[in-house]
Amino acid sequence: MLGEHEYRLHTEWTGNRGAGTTDYRDYDRLVTLSARGKPDLLASADKPFRGDPTRWNPEELLVAALSECHLLSYLHACVKAGVVVVGYTDDPTGLMVEDGRDGGAFTEVVLHPRVTVAAESMIDAALAAHTPAHEWCFIANSVNFPVHVQPTVTAP
């Protein structure tokens, strides 16, 4: 499975109100993201940047990508460790700081995975599996800010 993997999608700005970008307030930040065989994803800027709060924004999508990547890497790590995961949720948080020059950057993302394993005897191995999962996560390896993992593992 080694090799290069290319990802293609289509991004279309749908926020032209008729005057284009004649002024900062003259256009909507509406975007449609699409990829072959998948439902469209309606996106926008974050509300403080004149976006539509009912749509996904790029900052949320970045935090979501980090969360899902860790989850998928973690499930693989658990299989390799003989840990049976029966439930997994996460409420990740991301902190982005504006730089005062119309830009900014994320300073950190914190994942808060809550994992349920099949037996209490698996809890220690389940906690340990977060380390290789974090090391394997393609998205976490691609960002220039820390991604912290603060897991909780329980058994029924």
PDB file of N, CA and C in Angstrom, residues 20 32 34 66 104 108 112 133 146:
ATOM      1  N   GLY A  20     -20.315  40.453  -8.093  1.00  0.00           N
ATOM      2  CA  GLY A  20     -19.011  39.857  -7.819  1.00  0.00           C
ATOM      3  C   GLY A  20     -18.394  40.409  -6.551  1.00  0.00           C
ATOM      4  N   THR A  32     -19.650  25.278  -2.613  1.00  0.00           N
ATOM      5  CA  THR A  32     -20.061  23.883  -2.699  1.00  0.00           C
ATOM      6  C   THR A  32     -18.831  23.044  -3.008  1.00  0.00           C
ATOM      7  N   SER A  34     -17.492  19.284  -3.928  1.00  0.00           N
ATOM      8  CA  SER A  34     -18.030  18.037  -4.463  1.00  0.00           C
ATOM      9  C   SER A  34     -16.893  17.121  -4.889  1.00  0.00           C
ATOM     10  N   LEU A  66      -8.712  16.072  11.352  1.00  0.00           N
ATOM     11  CA  LEU A  66      -7.793  15.573  12.378  1.00  0.00           C
ATOM     12  C   LEU A  66      -8.477  14.550  13.278  1.00  0.00           C
ATOM     13  N   GLY A 104      -4.090  34.473   9.909  1.00  0.00           N
ATOM     14  CA  GLY A 104      -4.032  33.818  11.211  1.00  0.00           C
ATOM     15  C   GLY A 104      -3.597  32.388  11.036  1.00  0.00           C
ATOM     16  N   GLU A 108      -3.313  25.134  18.015  1.00  0.00           N
ATOM     17  CA  GLU A 108      -3.417  23.757  18.499  1.00  0.00           C
ATOM     18  C   GLU A 108      -4.791  23.194  18.199  1.00  0.00           C
ATOM     19  N   HIS A 112     -10.439  14.748  22.068  1.00  0.00           N
ATOM     20  CA  HIS A 112     -10.936  14.222  23.332  1.00  0.00           C
ATOM     21  C   HIS A 112     -11.667  12.893  23.102  1.00  0.00           C
ATOM     22  N   ALA A 133      -1.416   5.514  16.930  1.00  0.00           N
ATOM     23  CA  ALA A 133      -2.461   6.119  16.093  1.00  0.00           C
ATOM     24  C   ALA A 133      -2.101   7.564  15.763  1.00  0.00           C
ATOM     25  N   PRO A 146       0.629  21.800  17.111  1.00  0.00           N
ATOM     26  CA  PRO A 146       0.451  20.565  17.885  1.00  0.00           C
ATOM     27  C   PRO A 146      -0.990  20.058  17.865  1.00  0.00           C
TER      28      PRO A 146
END
